[in-house]
Coordinates of C-alpha atoms in Angstrom, one line a residue:
Chain A
M16 CA 53.9 -1.4 -10.2
T17 CA 51.5 0.0 -7.6
A18 CA 53.4 1.1 -4.6
T19 CA 51.8 3.1 -1.9
T20 CA 53.4 6.5 -2.0
K21 CA 54.5 7.5 1.5
I22 CA 53.0 10.7 2.7
F23 CA 55.7 12.9 4.3
T24 CA 55.1 15.4 7.0
L25 CA 57.0 18.7 6.7
A26 CA 59.3 17.6 9.5
E27 CA 60.1 14.3 7.7
Y28 CA 60.7 16.1 4.5
L29 CA 63.2 18.5 6.1
A30 CA 65.1 15.5 7.4
Y31 CA 65.0 13.7 4.1
E32 CA 68.2 12.9 2.3
D33 CA 68.4 10.2 -0.4
G34 CA 72.1 10.7 -1.0
T35 CA 71.6 11.9 -4.6
D36 CA 72.0 15.4 -6.0
K37 CA 68.4 15.3 -7.3
R38 CA 66.2 18.3 -6.6
Y39 CA 62.9 17.7 -4.9
E40 CA 59.7 19.5 -4.0
L41 CA 57.2 18.3 -1.5
V42 CA 53.8 18.4 -3.1
N43 CA 50.8 17.4 -1.0
G44 CA 52.9 15.3 1.2
E45 CA 54.6 13.4 -1.6
I46 CA 58.3 13.9 -2.6
V47 CA 58.3 14.8 -6.3
E48 CA 61.5 15.1 -8.3
M49 CA 61.6 18.5 -9.9
P50 CA 61.4 18.5 -13.7
S51 CA 64.7 19.5 -15.1
E52 CA 64.8 23.1 -16.1
S53 CA 65.1 24.0 -19.8
D54 CA 68.1 26.0 -20.8
L55 CA 65.9 28.9 -21.9
N56 CA 64.1 29.0 -18.6
N57 CA 67.5 29.0 -16.8
Q58 CA 68.6 31.9 -19.1
I59 CA 65.4 33.9 -18.5
A60 CA 65.8 33.5 -14.7
I61 CA 69.4 34.7 -14.8
F62 CA 68.4 37.7 -17.0
L63 CA 65.8 38.7 -14.5
L64 CA 68.1 38.2 -11.6
L65 CA 70.6 40.6 -13.2
A66 CA 67.8 43.1 -14.0
F67 CA 66.6 43.0 -10.4
A68 CA 70.2 43.4 -9.1
Q69 CA 70.1 47.0 -10.4
F70 CA 67.5 47.8 -7.8
I71 CA 67.8 45.2 -5.1
P72 CA 71.0 44.4 -3.0
G73 CA 72.4 40.9 -3.9
R74 CA 71.8 39.7 -0.3
L75 CA 68.0 39.7 -1.0
L76 CA 68.0 37.8 -4.2
R77 CA 67.6 34.0 -4.2
R78 CA 67.6 31.0 -6.6
G79 CA 67.1 27.6 -5.0
T80 CA 65.5 28.8 -1.8
E81 CA 62.5 26.7 -0.7
I82 CA 59.2 28.0 0.6
V83 CA 56.6 26.1 2.7
V84 CA 53.1 26.7 1.4
S85 CA 49.9 25.0 2.4
G86 CA 48.6 22.3 0.0
S87 CA 46.2 19.5 0.6
R88 CA 49.1 18.3 2.7
A89 CA 52.5 19.7 3.5
T90 CA 53.8 21.4 0.4
V91 CA 57.2 23.0 -0.3
R92 CA 58.0 24.9 -3.5
V93 CA 61.3 25.9 -5.0
P94 CA 60.5 29.1 -7.0
D95 CA 62.8 30.0 -10.0
L96 CA 63.6 33.4 -8.4
L97 CA 62.8 35.0 -5.1
I98 CA 63.2 38.4 -3.6
L99 CA 63.4 38.5 0.2
T100 CA 62.7 41.4 2.6
E101 CA 65.3 42.5 5.2
E102 CA 63.0 41.1 7.8
L103 CA 62.9 37.7 6.1
L104 CA 66.6 37.8 5.6
A105 CA 67.0 38.2 9.3
A106 CA 64.6 35.4 10.0
L107 CA 66.6 33.1 7.7
A108 CA 70.0 34.0 9.3
G109 CA 71.7 31.1 10.9
S110 CA 69.2 28.6 9.5
P111 CA 70.7 25.3 8.4
H112 CA 68.4 25.0 5.4
S113 CA 67.5 27.7 2.9
I114 CA 63.8 27.3 3.5
I115 CA 61.1 29.8 4.3
T116 CA 58.9 28.2 7.0
P117 CA 55.3 29.2 7.8
D118 CA 56.2 31.4 10.8
M119 CA 58.6 33.6 8.8
P120 CA 57.4 36.7 6.9
P121 CA 56.8 36.2 3.2
P122 CA 59.2 37.1 0.4
T123 CA 58.2 40.2 -1.6
L124 CA 58.3 38.7 -5.1
V125 CA 58.4 35.3 -6.8
V126 CA 59.1 34.4 -10.4
E127 CA 58.2 31.2 -12.1
V128 CA 59.1 30.3 -15.7
V129 CA 56.5 27.9 -17.1
L130 CA 57.6 24.6 -18.6
P131 CA 55.4 23.1 -21.4
G132 CA 52.4 20.9 -20.7
K133 CA 49.1 21.1 -18.9
E134 CA 50.5 19.7 -15.6
N135 CA 53.2 22.4 -15.5
E136 CA 50.8 25.1 -16.6
D137 CA 48.2 24.1 -13.9
R138 CA 50.9 24.1 -11.3
D139 CA 52.1 27.7 -12.1
Y140 CA 48.8 29.3 -13.1
R141 CA 46.4 27.7 -10.6
Y142 CA 48.0 25.9 -7.6
K143 CA 50.8 28.3 -7.0
R144 CA 48.5 31.3 -7.7
S145 CA 46.4 30.2 -4.6
E146 CA 49.4 29.1 -2.5
Y147 CA 51.4 32.3 -3.1
A148 CA 48.4 34.5 -2.6
A149 CA 47.6 32.7 0.7
R150 CA 51.2 33.2 1.8
G151 CA 50.8 37.0 1.1
I152 CA 53.6 37.3 -1.5
A153 CA 53.1 40.8 -2.8
E154 CA 54.0 40.0 -6.4
Y155 CA 54.0 36.8 -8.5
W156 CA 55.4 36.8 -12.0
I157 CA 54.5 34.0 -14.4
V158 CA 56.9 34.0 -17.4
D159 CA 55.4 31.8 -20.1
P160 CA 57.6 31.2 -23.2
Q161 CA 55.0 28.9 -24.7
R162 CA 52.1 31.4 -24.6
E163 CA 54.6 34.3 -25.2
R164 CA 53.4 36.4 -22.3
V165 CA 54.3 37.6 -18.8
V166 CA 51.6 37.7 -16.2
V167 CA 52.2 40.0 -13.3
L168 CA 50.0 39.1 -10.3
S169 CA 49.7 41.8 -7.6
W170 CA 48.4 41.0 -4.2
V171 CA 45.5 43.1 -3.0
D172 CA 43.7 42.2 0.3
G173 CA 44.3 38.5 0.0
L174 CA 43.7 37.9 -3.7
Y175 CA 45.9 38.5 -6.8
E176 CA 44.9 41.1 -9.4
E177 CA 46.1 40.1 -12.8
A178 CA 47.9 42.0 -15.6
V179 CA 49.0 40.3 -18.8
Y180 CA 51.9 41.6 -21.0
Q181 CA 53.0 40.7 -24.5
D182 CA 55.4 41.8 -27.1
D183 CA 56.7 45.4 -26.5
E184 CA 54.3 46.1 -23.6
R185 CA 56.2 47.4 -20.7
L186 CA 55.8 45.5 -17.4
V187 CA 54.3 47.4 -14.6
S188 CA 55.6 46.3 -11.2
Q189 CA 54.7 47.6 -7.7
T190 CA 58.0 46.2 -6.5
F191 CA 60.0 47.9 -9.3
P192 CA 58.1 51.0 -10.4
T193 CA 61.1 52.3 -12.4
L194 CA 62.0 49.0 -14.0
E195 CA 62.0 49.3 -17.8
L196 CA 61.4 45.9 -19.2
T197 CA 59.1 44.6 -22.0
A198 CA 57.5 41.2 -22.1
K199 CA 59.5 40.4 -25.2
Q200 CA 62.8 41.3 -23.5
V201 CA 62.0 38.9 -20.6
L202 CA 60.8 36.1 -22.9
Q203 CA 64.0 36.4 -25.0
A204 CA 66.2 36.7 -21.9
G205 CA 67.4 40.1 -23.2
E206 CA 68.6 38.7 -26.6
A207 CA 67.7 40.9 -29.5
Chain B
M23 CA 46.1 51.7 25.0
T24 CA 48.9 50.8 22.7
A25 CA 50.3 47.4 23.7
T26 CA 52.9 45.6 21.6
T27 CA 51.0 42.7 20.2
K28 CA 53.0 39.5 20.8
K29 CA 53.7 37.5 17.7
F30 CA 52.9 33.9 18.1
T31 CA 54.5 31.1 16.1
L32 CA 52.1 28.3 15.1
A33 CA 53.7 26.0 17.8
E34 CA 53.2 28.6 20.5
Y35 CA 49.6 29.2 19.4
L36 CA 48.8 25.5 19.5
A37 CA 50.2 25.3 23.1
Y38 CA 48.4 28.4 24.3
D39 CA 45.7 28.3 27.0
D40 CA 44.9 31.5 28.9
G41 CA 42.5 29.6 31.2
T42 CA 39.5 31.6 30.1
D43 CA 36.6 30.6 27.8
K44 CA 37.6 33.2 25.2
R45 CA 37.8 31.9 21.7
Y46 CA 40.7 32.9 19.4
E47 CA 41.8 32.8 15.9
L48 CA 45.5 33.1 14.9
V49 CA 45.8 35.7 12.2
N50 CA 49.2 36.5 10.7
G51 CA 50.9 35.6 13.9
E52 CA 48.6 37.6 16.2
L53 CA 45.9 36.3 18.6
V54 CA 42.6 37.7 17.6
E55 CA 39.7 37.3 20.1
M56 CA 36.6 36.2 18.3
P57 CA 33.6 38.3 19.1
P58 CA 30.3 36.4 19.7
E59 CA 28.7 35.9 16.3
W60 CA 25.8 38.0 15.2
D61 CA 23.0 35.7 16.3
F62 CA 21.4 35.4 12.9
N63 CA 24.7 34.1 11.4
S64 CA 24.6 31.4 14.0
Q65 CA 21.0 30.5 13.0
I66 CA 22.0 30.2 9.4
A67 CA 24.9 27.9 10.3
S68 CA 22.5 25.7 12.5
Y69 CA 20.0 25.6 9.6
L70 CA 22.7 24.3 7.2
F71 CA 23.9 21.8 9.8
A72 CA 20.4 20.4 9.9
E73 CA 20.2 20.3 6.1
F74 CA 23.6 18.6 5.8
L75 CA 22.5 15.9 8.2
K76 CA 20.1 14.7 5.5
V77 CA 23.1 13.8 3.3
V78 CA 26.1 13.2 5.6
S79 CA 26.7 11.6 9.0
S80 CA 26.9 14.0 12.0
S81 CA 30.3 12.5 12.8
L82 CA 31.7 14.6 9.9
I83 CA 30.0 17.9 10.6
R84 CA 31.7 20.6 12.7
C85 CA 30.0 23.9 13.7
K86 CA 32.7 26.1 15.1
G87 CA 34.9 24.3 17.7
T88 CA 37.4 22.9 15.2
E89 CA 40.1 25.1 13.7
I90 CA 42.1 24.7 10.5
V91 CA 45.7 25.9 10.0
V92 CA 46.2 27.7 6.7
S93 CA 49.2 29.4 5.4
G94 CA 49.0 33.1 6.1
V95 CA 51.2 36.1 6.2
P96 CA 52.5 34.2 8.4
A97 CA 50.9 31.4 10.3
T98 CA 47.1 31.6 10.6
A99 CA 44.5 29.4 12.1
R100 CA 40.8 29.9 11.1
V101 CA 37.6 28.6 12.8
P102 CA 35.1 28.2 10.0
D103 CA 31.3 28.6 10.7
L104 CA 30.6 25.1 9.4
M105 CA 32.9 22.3 8.1
V106 CA 32.3 18.9 6.6
L107 CA 35.2 16.5 7.2
T108 CA 36.2 13.5 5.2
E109 CA 36.6 10.0 6.8
E110 CA 40.3 10.3 6.2
L111 CA 40.5 13.6 8.0
L112 CA 38.3 12.3 10.9
L113 CA 40.8 9.5 11.4
A114 CA 43.7 11.9 11.4
L115 CA 42.0 14.2 14.0
R116 CA 41.3 11.2 16.3
Q117 CA 45.1 10.8 16.5
S118 CA 45.4 14.2 18.0
R119 CA 44.1 15.6 21.3
R120 CA 43.4 19.1 19.9
G121 CA 40.7 20.0 17.5
T122 CA 43.2 21.5 15.0
I123 CA 43.5 20.5 11.4
T124 CA 47.3 20.9 10.9
L125 CA 49.0 21.3 7.5
D126 CA 50.1 17.7 7.5
M127 CA 46.5 16.4 7.7
P128 CA 44.2 16.1 4.6
P129 CA 41.8 19.0 4.1
P130 CA 38.0 19.1 4.9
A131 CA 35.6 18.5 2.1
L132 CA 33.6 21.7 2.5
V133 CA 33.7 24.9 4.5
V134 CA 30.9 27.5 5.0
E135 CA 31.5 31.1 6.1
V136 CA 28.6 33.4 6.9
V137 CA 29.7 37.0 6.1
S138 CA 29.4 39.7 8.8
P139 CA 28.9 43.3 7.7
G140 CA 31.8 45.6 6.9
K141 CA 34.7 45.8 4.4
E142 CA 37.1 44.1 6.7
N143 CA 34.8 41.1 7.2
E144 CA 34.0 40.9 3.5
D145 CA 37.7 41.1 2.5
R146 CA 38.4 38.3 5.0
D147 CA 35.8 35.9 3.6
Y148 CA 35.9 36.9 -0.1
R149 CA 39.6 37.4 -0.6
Y150 CA 41.9 36.1 2.2
K151 CA 40.0 32.9 2.9
H152 CA 39.4 32.4 -0.9
S153 CA 43.2 32.1 -1.4
E154 CA 43.8 30.2 1.9
Y155 CA 41.1 27.6 1.4
A156 CA 42.0 27.2 -2.3
A157 CA 45.7 26.7 -1.4
R158 CA 44.6 24.2 1.2
G159 CA 42.7 22.1 -1.4
I160 CA 39.3 22.4 0.2
A161 CA 37.0 21.1 -2.5
E162 CA 34.1 23.4 -1.8
Y163 CA 33.8 26.8 -0.1
W164 CA 30.4 28.5 0.5
I165 CA 30.2 32.2 1.2
V166 CA 26.8 33.0 2.6
D167 CA 26.3 36.8 2.4
P168 CA 23.1 38.1 4.1
Q169 CA 24.1 41.7 3.3
R170 CA 24.4 41.1 -0.5
E171 CA 21.6 38.5 -0.3
R172 CA 23.5 35.8 -2.2
V173 CA 25.3 32.5 -1.7
V174 CA 28.6 32.0 -3.5
V175 CA 29.6 28.4 -4.1
L176 CA 33.4 28.1 -4.9
S177 CA 34.4 24.8 -6.4
W178 CA 38.0 23.7 -6.4
V179 CA 39.4 22.8 -9.9
D180 CA 43.1 22.1 -10.3
G181 CA 44.2 24.6 -7.6
L182 CA 41.8 27.5 -8.2
Y183 CA 38.2 28.0 -7.3
E184 CA 35.5 28.3 -10.0
E185 CA 32.7 30.5 -8.8
A186 CA 28.9 30.2 -9.0
V187 CA 26.6 32.9 -7.5
Y188 CA 23.1 32.1 -6.4
Q189 CA 20.3 34.4 -5.4
D190 CA 16.5 34.2 -4.5
D191 CA 14.9 30.9 -5.6
E192 CA 18.0 29.7 -7.5
R193 CA 18.9 26.2 -6.4
L194 CA 22.5 25.7 -5.1
V195 CA 24.5 23.2 -7.1
S196 CA 27.0 21.4 -4.9
Q197 CA 29.7 18.9 -6.1
T198 CA 30.0 17.6 -2.5
F199 CA 26.2 17.2 -2.0
P200 CA 24.7 16.7 -5.4
T201 CA 21.3 15.7 -4.0
L202 CA 20.9 18.6 -1.7
E203 CA 17.8 20.7 -2.4
L204 CA 18.4 24.2 -1.2
T205 CA 17.8 27.6 -2.7
A206 CA 19.8 30.8 -1.9
K207 CA 16.7 32.3 -0.2
Q208 CA 16.2 29.3 2.1
V209 CA 19.8 29.5 3.2
L210 CA 19.8 33.3 3.7
Q211 CA 16.6 33.1 5.7
A212 CA 17.8 30.1 7.7
G213 CA 14.8 28.1 6.5
E214 CA 12.2 30.6 7.7
A215 CA 9.3 31.3 5.3

């Protein structure tokens, strides 16, 4: 079946409701159902959220918040984990949707846990790398259980500088200078 | 003079008209007046315009005048030195009265920036715009750098730019214009011997 896929504007996407509980992203103007998260990915995200909560007040931590980025058309991402700034929190206050629009300041850190397959890898390692850099997000973590590594991307004057961590290597984070976490601990969600 | 710089939302910027001939870019929510280009940069852009005319219709080429919204830290609108549109984008622009490529429109096929001297200008073209134009899905981004005497051709592959650097008599390889015969030196000297 070759149906013409409707191209949504950002405004149309924000008004979109198909009556189901499905989670969507807007990718280059097309509504894309999000792949279901693996249980390990969910576990890793929760583990990191709890680790961050030792340093960041709960009001600045988010799962499920959307962020508008530029794509080849309107694109909205739903990162696995987000850390807001106080300024961004204030900008979001009173908003009917938990969505960071282009006029708001950027979040300070984003985490994505990579799902298997080239399409998912390209999305996290390539597309989002450009989108999050363009958006000025200071730190972008790519947690990759398949390749058994954590990539910490640090924003410097418009581009990300990259550091790759594996096994017992301790992650170095500008956002969390005192955080004591190894790549292995993250990839195993804290399990021994 | 320390004035508080007003922060513009994208919508406010698109509605802004101060009645003067001043040209602006929107950078991270602030209005930045564009200084007149260093004349030689303009000459390089004109030379490339003439070269592109050999391979694409003039209806698709823009030399300043048309701006493109990119996501920034926050909203940012850039005015590239030279742009090649697609037919699809041309149609989308004709629906609108303002020469602005918004986030809902398809991206241009190619953008050229000629780098002005200084770290701030270099960072802007090599780093900020690298991310912004890659995120926007612009298939090809040329950085023409008279100071470093090189032309960098960035080709978009699955969300990131792959980089090729050309100097002297090296012939530029372009996905958008495969038949174009141009060397780095010709571009940097704006076609002069």
